Tab-separated table of N, CA and C in Angstrom:
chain	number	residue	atom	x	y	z
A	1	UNK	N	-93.286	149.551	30.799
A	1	UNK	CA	-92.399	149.462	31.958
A	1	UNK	C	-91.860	148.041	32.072
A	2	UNK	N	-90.849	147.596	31.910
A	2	UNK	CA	-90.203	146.760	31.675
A	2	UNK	C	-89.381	146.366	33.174
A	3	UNK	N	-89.401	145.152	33.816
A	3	UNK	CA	-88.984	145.019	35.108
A	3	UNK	C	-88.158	143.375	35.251
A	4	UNK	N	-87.021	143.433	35.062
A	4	UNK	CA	-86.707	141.945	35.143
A	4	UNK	C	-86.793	141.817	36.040
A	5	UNK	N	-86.760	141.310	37.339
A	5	UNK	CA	-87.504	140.546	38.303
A	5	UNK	C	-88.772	139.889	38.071
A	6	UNK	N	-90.021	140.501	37.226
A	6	UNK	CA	-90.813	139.987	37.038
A	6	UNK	C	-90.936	139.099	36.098
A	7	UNK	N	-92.438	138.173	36.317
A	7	UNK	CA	-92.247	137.485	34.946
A	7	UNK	C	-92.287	137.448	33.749
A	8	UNK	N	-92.271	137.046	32.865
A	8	UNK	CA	-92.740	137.950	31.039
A	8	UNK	C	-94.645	137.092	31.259
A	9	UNK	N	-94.969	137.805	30.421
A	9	UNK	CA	-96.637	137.565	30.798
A	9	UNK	C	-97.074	138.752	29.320
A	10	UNK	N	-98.058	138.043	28.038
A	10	UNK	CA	-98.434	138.439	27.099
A	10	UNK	C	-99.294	139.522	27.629
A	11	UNK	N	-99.018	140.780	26.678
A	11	UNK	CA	-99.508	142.316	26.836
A	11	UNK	C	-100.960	142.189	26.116
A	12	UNK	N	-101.490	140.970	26.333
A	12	UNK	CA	-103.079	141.040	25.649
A	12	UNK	C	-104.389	141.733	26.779
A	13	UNK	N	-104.543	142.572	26.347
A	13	UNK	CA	-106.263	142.209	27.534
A	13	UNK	C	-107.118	141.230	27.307
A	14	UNK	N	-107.044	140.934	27.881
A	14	UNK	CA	-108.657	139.567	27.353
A	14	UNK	C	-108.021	138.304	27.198
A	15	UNK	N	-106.607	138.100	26.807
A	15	UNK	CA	-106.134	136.841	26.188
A	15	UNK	C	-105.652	135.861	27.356
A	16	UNK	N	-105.574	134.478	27.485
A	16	UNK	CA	-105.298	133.811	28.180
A	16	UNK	C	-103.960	133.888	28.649
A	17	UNK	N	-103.418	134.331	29.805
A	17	UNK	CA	-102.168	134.884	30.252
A	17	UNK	C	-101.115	133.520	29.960
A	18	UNK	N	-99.951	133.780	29.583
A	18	UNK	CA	-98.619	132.604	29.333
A	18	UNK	C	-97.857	133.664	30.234
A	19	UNK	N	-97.449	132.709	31.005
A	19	UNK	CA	-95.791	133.051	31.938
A	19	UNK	C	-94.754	132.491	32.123
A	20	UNK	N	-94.143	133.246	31.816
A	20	UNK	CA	-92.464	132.697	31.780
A	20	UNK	C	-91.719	133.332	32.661
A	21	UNK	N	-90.875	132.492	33.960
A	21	UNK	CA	-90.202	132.709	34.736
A	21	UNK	C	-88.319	133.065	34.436
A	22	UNK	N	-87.980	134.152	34.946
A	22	UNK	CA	-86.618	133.924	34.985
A	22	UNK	C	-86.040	134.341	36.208
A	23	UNK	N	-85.404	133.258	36.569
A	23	UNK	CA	-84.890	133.493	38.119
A	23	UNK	C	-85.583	133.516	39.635
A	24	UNK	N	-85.526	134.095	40.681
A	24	UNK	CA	-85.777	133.508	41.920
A	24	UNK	C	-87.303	135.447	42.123
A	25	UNK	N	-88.366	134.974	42.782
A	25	UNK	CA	-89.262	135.921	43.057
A	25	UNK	C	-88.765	136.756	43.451
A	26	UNK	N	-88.928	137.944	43.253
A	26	UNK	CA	-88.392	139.573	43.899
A	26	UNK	C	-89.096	139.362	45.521
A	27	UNK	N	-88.255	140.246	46.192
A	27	UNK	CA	-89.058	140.538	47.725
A	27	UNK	C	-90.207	141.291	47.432
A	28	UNK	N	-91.467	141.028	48.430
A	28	UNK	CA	-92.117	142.227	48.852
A	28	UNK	C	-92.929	142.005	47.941
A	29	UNK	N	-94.191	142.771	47.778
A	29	UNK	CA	-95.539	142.736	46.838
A	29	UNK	C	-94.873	143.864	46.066
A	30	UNK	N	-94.998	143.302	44.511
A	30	UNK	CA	-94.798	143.689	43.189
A	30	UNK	C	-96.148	143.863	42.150
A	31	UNK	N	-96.315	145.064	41.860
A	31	UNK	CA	-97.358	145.150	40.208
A	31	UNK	C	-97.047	145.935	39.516
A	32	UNK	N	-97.167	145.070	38.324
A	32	UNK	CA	-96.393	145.824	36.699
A	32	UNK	C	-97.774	145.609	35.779
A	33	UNK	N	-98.072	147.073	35.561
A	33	UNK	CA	-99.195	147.405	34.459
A	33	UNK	C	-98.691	146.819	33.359
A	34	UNK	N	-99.332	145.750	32.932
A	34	UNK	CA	-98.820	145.662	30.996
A	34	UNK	C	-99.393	146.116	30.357
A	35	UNK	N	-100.926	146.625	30.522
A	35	UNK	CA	-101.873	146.932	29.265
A	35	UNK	C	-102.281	148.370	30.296
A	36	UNK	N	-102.187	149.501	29.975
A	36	UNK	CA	-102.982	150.592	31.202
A	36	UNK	C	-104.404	150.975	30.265
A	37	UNK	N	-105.412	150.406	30.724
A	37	UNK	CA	-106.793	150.535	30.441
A	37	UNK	C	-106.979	152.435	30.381
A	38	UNK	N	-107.983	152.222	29.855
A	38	UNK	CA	-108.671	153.644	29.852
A	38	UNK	C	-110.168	153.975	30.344
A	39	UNK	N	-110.205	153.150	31.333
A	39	UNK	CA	-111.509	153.450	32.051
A	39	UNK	C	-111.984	153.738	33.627
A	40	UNK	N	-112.544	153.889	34.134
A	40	UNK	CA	-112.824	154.384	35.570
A	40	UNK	C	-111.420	153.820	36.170
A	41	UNK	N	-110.956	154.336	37.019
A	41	UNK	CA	-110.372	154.000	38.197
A	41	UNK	C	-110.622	152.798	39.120
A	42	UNK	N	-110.436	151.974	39.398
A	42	UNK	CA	-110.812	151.193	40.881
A	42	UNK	C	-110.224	152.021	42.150
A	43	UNK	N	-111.308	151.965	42.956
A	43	UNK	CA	-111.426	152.589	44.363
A	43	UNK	C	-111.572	151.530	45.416
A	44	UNK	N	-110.646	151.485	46.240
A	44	UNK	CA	-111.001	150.859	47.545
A	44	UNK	C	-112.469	150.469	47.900
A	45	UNK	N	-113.303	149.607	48.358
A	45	UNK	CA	-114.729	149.697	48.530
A	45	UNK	C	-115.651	149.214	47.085
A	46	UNK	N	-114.903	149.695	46.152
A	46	UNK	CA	-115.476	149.391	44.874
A	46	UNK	C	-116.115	147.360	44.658
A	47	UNK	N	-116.771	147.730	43.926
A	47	UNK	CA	-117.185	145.977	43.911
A	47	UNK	C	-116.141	145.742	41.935
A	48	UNK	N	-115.363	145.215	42.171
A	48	UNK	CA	-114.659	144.602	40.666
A	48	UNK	C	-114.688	143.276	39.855
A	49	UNK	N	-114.749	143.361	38.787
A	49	UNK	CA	-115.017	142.667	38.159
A	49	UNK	C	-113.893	142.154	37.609
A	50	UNK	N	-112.880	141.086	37.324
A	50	UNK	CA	-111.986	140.562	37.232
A	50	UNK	C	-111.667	139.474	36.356
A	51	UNK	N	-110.944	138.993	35.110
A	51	UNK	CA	-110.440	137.914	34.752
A	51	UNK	C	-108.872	137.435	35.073
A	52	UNK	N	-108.677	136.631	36.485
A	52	UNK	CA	-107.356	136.427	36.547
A	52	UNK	C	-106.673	135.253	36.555
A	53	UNK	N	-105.262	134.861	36.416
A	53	UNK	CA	-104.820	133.472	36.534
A	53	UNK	C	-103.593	133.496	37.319
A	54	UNK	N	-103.594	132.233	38.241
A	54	UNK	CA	-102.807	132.013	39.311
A	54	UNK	C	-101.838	131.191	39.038
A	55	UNK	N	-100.576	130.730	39.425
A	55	UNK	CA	-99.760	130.419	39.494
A	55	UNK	C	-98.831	130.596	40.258
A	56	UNK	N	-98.074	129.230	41.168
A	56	UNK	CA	-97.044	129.778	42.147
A	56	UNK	C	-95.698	129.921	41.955
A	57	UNK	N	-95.197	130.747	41.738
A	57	UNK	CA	-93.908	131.403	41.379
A	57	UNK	C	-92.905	130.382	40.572
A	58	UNK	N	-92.772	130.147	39.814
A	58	UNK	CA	-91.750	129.566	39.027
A	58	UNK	C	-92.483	127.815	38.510
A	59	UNK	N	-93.582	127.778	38.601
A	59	UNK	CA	-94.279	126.899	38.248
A	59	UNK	C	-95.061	127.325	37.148
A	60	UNK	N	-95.629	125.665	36.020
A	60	UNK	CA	-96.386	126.413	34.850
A	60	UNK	C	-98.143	125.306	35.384
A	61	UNK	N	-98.185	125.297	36.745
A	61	UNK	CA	-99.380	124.384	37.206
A	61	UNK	C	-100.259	125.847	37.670
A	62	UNK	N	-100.962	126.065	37.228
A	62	UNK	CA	-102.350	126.896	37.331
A	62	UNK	C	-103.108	126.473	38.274
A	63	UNK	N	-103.181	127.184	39.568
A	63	UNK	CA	-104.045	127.048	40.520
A	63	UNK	C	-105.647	127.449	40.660
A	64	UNK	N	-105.499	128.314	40.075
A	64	UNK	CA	-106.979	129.310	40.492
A	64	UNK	C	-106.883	129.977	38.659
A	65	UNK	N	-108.020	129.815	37.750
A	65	UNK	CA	-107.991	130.540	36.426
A	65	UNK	C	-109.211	130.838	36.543
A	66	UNK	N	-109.773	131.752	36.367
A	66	UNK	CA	-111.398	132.453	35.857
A	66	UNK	C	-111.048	132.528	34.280
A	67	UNK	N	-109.986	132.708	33.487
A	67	UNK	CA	-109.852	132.576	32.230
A	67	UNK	C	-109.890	130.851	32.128
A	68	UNK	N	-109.520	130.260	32.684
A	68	UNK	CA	-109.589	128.830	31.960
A	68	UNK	C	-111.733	128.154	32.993
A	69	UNK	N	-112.103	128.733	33.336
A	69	UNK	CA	-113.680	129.047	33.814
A	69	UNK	C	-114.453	129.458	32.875
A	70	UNK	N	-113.778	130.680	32.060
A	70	UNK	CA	-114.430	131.593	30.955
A	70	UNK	C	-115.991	131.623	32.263
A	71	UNK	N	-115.316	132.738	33.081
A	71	UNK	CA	-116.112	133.200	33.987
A	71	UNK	C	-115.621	133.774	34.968
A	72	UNK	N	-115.756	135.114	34.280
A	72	UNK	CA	-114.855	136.437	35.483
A	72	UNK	C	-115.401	136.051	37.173
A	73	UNK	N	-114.631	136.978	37.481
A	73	UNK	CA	-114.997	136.966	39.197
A	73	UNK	C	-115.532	137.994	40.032
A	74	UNK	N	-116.558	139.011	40.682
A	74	UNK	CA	-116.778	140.021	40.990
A	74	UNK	C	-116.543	140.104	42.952
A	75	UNK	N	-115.832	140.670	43.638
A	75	UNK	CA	-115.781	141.212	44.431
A	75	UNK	C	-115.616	142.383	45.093
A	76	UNK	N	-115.414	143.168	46.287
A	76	UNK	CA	-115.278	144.420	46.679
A	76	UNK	C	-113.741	143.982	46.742
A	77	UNK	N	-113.091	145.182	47.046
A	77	UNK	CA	-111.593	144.926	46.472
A	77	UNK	C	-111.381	146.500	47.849
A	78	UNK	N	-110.303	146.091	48.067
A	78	UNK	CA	-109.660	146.807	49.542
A	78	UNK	C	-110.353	147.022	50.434
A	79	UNK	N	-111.215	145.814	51.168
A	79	UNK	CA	-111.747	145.863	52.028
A	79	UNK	C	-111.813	144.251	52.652
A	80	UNK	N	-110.718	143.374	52.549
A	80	UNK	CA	-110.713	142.403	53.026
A	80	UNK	C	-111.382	141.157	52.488
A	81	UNK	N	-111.927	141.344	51.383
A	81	UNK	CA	-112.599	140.179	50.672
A	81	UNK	C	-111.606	139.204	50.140
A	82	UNK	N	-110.505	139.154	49.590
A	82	UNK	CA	-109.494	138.976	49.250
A	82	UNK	C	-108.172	138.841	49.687
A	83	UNK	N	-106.966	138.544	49.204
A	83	UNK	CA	-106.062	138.011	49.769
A	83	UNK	C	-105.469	139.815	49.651
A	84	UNK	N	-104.399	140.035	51.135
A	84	UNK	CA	-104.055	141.794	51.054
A	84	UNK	C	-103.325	142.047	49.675
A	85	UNK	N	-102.622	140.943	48.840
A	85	UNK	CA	-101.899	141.382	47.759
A	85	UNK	C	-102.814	142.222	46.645
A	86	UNK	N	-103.874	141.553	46.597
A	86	UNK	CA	-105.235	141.712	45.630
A	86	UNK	C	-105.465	143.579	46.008
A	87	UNK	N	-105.812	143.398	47.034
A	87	UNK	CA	-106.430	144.256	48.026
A	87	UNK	C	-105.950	145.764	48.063
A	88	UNK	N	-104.165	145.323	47.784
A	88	UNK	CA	-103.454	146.627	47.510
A	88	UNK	C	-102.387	146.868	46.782
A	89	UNK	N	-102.837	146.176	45.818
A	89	UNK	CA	-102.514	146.289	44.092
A	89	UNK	C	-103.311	146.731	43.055
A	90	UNK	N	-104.624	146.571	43.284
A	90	UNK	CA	-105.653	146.289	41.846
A	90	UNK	C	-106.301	147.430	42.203
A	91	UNK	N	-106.664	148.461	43.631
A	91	UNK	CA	-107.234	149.611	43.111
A	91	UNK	C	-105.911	150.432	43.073
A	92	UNK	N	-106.643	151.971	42.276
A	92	UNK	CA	-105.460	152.942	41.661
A	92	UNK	C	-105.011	152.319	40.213
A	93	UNK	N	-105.616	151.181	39.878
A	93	UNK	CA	-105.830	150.900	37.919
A	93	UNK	C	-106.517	151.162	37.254
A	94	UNK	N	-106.965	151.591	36.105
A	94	UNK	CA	-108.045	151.833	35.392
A	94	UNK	C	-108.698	150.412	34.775
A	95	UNK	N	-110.133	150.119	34.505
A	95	UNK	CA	-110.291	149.436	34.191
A	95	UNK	C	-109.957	149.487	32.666
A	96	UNK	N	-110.037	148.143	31.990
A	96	UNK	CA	-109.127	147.859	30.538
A	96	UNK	C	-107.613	147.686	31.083
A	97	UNK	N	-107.012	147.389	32.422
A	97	UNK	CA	-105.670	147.516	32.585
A	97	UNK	C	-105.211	145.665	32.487
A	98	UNK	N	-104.236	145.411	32.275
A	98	UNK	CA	-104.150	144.074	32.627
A	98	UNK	C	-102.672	143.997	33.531
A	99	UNK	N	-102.907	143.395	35.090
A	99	UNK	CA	-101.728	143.730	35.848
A	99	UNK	C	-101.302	142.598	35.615
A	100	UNK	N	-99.721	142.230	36.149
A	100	UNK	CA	-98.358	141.179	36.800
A	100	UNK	C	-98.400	140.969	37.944
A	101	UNK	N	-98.690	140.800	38.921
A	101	UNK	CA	-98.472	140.833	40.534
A	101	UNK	C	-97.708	140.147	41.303
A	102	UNK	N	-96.866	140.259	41.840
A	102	UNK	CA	-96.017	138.938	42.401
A	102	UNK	C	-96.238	139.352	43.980
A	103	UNK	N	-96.638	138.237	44.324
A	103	UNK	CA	-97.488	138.449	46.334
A	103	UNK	C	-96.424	137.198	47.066
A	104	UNK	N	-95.729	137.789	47.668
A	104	UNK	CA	-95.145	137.093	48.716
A	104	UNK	C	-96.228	136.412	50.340
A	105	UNK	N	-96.198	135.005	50.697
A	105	UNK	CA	-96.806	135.082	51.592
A	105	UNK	C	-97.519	135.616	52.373
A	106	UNK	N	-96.713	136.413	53.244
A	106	UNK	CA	-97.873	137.260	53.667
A	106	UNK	C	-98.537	138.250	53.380
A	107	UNK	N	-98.391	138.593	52.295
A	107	UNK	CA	-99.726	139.135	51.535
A	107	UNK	C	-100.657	138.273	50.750
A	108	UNK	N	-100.180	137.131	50.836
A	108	UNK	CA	-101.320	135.907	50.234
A	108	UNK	C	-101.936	135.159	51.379
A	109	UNK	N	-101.300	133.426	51.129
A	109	UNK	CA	-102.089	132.749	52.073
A	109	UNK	C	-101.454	132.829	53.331
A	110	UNK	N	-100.315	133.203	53.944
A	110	UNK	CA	-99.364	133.260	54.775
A	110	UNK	C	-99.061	131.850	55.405
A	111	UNK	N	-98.560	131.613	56.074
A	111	UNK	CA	-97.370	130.881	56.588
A	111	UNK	C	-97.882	129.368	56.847
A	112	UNK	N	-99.493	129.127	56.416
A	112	UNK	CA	-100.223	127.832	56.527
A	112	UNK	C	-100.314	127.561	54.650
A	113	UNK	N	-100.051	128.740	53.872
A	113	UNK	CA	-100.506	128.416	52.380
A	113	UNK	C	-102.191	127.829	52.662
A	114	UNK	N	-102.156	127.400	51.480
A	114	UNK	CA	-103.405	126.849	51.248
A	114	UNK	C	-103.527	125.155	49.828
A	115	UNK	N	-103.018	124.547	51.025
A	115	UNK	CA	-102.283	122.988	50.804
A	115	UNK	C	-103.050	122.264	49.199
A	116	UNK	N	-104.824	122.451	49.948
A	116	UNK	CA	-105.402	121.936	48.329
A	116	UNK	C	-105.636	122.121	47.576
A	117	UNK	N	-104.849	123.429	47.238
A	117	UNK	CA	-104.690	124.642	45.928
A	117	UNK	C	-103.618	124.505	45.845
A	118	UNK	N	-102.212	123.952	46.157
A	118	UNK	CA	-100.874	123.630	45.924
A	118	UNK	C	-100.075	124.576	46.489
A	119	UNK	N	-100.715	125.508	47.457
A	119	UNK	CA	-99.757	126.390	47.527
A	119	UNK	C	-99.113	126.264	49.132
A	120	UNK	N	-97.905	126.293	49.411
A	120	UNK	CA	-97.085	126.675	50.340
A	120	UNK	C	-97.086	127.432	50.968
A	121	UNK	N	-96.372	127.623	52.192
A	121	UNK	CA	-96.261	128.813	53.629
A	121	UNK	C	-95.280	129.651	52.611
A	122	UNK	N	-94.724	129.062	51.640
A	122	UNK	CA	-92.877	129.677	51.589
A	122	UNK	C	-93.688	130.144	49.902
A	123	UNK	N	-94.502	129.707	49.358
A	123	UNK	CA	-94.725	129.951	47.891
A	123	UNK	C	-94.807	131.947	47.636
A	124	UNK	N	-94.150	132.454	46.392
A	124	UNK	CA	-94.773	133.606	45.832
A	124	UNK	C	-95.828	133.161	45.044
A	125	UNK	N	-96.899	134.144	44.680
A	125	UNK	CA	-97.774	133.850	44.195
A	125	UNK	C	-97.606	135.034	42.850
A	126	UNK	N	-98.087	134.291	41.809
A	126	UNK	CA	-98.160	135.427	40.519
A	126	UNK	C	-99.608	135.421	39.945
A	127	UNK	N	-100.179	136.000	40.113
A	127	UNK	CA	-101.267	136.377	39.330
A	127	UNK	C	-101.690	137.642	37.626
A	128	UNK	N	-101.931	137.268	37.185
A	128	UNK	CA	-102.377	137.957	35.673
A	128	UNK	C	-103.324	138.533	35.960
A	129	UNK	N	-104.363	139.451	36.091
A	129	UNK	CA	-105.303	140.293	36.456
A	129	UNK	C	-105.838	141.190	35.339
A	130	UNK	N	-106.778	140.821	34.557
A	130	UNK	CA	-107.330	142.018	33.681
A	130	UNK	C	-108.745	142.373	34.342
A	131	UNK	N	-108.986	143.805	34.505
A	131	UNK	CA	-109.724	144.251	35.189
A	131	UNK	C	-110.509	144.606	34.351
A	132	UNK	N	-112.109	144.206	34.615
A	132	UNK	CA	-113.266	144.092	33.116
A	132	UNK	C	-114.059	144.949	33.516
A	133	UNK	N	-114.516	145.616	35.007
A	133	UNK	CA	-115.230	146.763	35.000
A	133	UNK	C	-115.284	147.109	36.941
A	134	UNK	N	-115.645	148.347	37.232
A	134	UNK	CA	-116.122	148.749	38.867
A	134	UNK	C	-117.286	149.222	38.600
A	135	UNK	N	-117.583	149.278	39.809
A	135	UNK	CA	-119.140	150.099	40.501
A	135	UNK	C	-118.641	150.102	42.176
């Protein structure tokens, strides 16, 4: 599924995400499957297991990497642990999937950002998301 608005982002699972921007962030919370896994589902409530990398929209400065950690991340996922973009994007994927996400403010940090992570009231946020397992 091919979406120009979004960014180009390597179709690897597992591999350290590269992004390349063209043009200005789409409105509204965006996710584009690049890799569709073949394993359980994620469910709302579920606890997930995650390798993702952050970046704010048209920038190549990496905010938040569990791939550059080489140390996934595990939380419950649609239940508020997380920022709402996370929250209601990443279940309804199979695990082995690797998502695109583009989170507008208020589905991220909203309108204060989150200053000593670089990010802005006004920033989109893009995240890479390969999903490594649920329970």
């Amino acid at each position: 599924m091919s979406d120009q608005s979004m960014p180009e982002v390597n179709a690897e699972f597992g591999a350290t995400p590269t992004i390349t921007f063209h043009g200005p962030a789409p409105s509204g919370l965006r996710a584009v499957e690049l890799v569709e896994g073949d394993g359980p589902v994620v469910r709302k409530g579920d606890t997930v297991t995650v390798n993702y990398h952050g970046v704010v929209w048209g920038s190549d400065q990496v905010f938040d990497s569990s791939f550059q950690r080489h140390q996934p991340a595990s939380f419950g996922i649609g239940v508020g642990q997380v920022i709402r973009g996370w929250d209601q994007t990443v279940p309804g994927h199979n695990v082995g999937s690797r998502l695109v996400v583009s989170i507008p403010p208020e589905y991220g940090y909203g309108r204060q950002g989150m200053p000593q992570a670089g990010i802005g009231g006004d920033d989109t946020l893009v995240f890479v998301i390969d999903i490594i397992s649920t329970r």
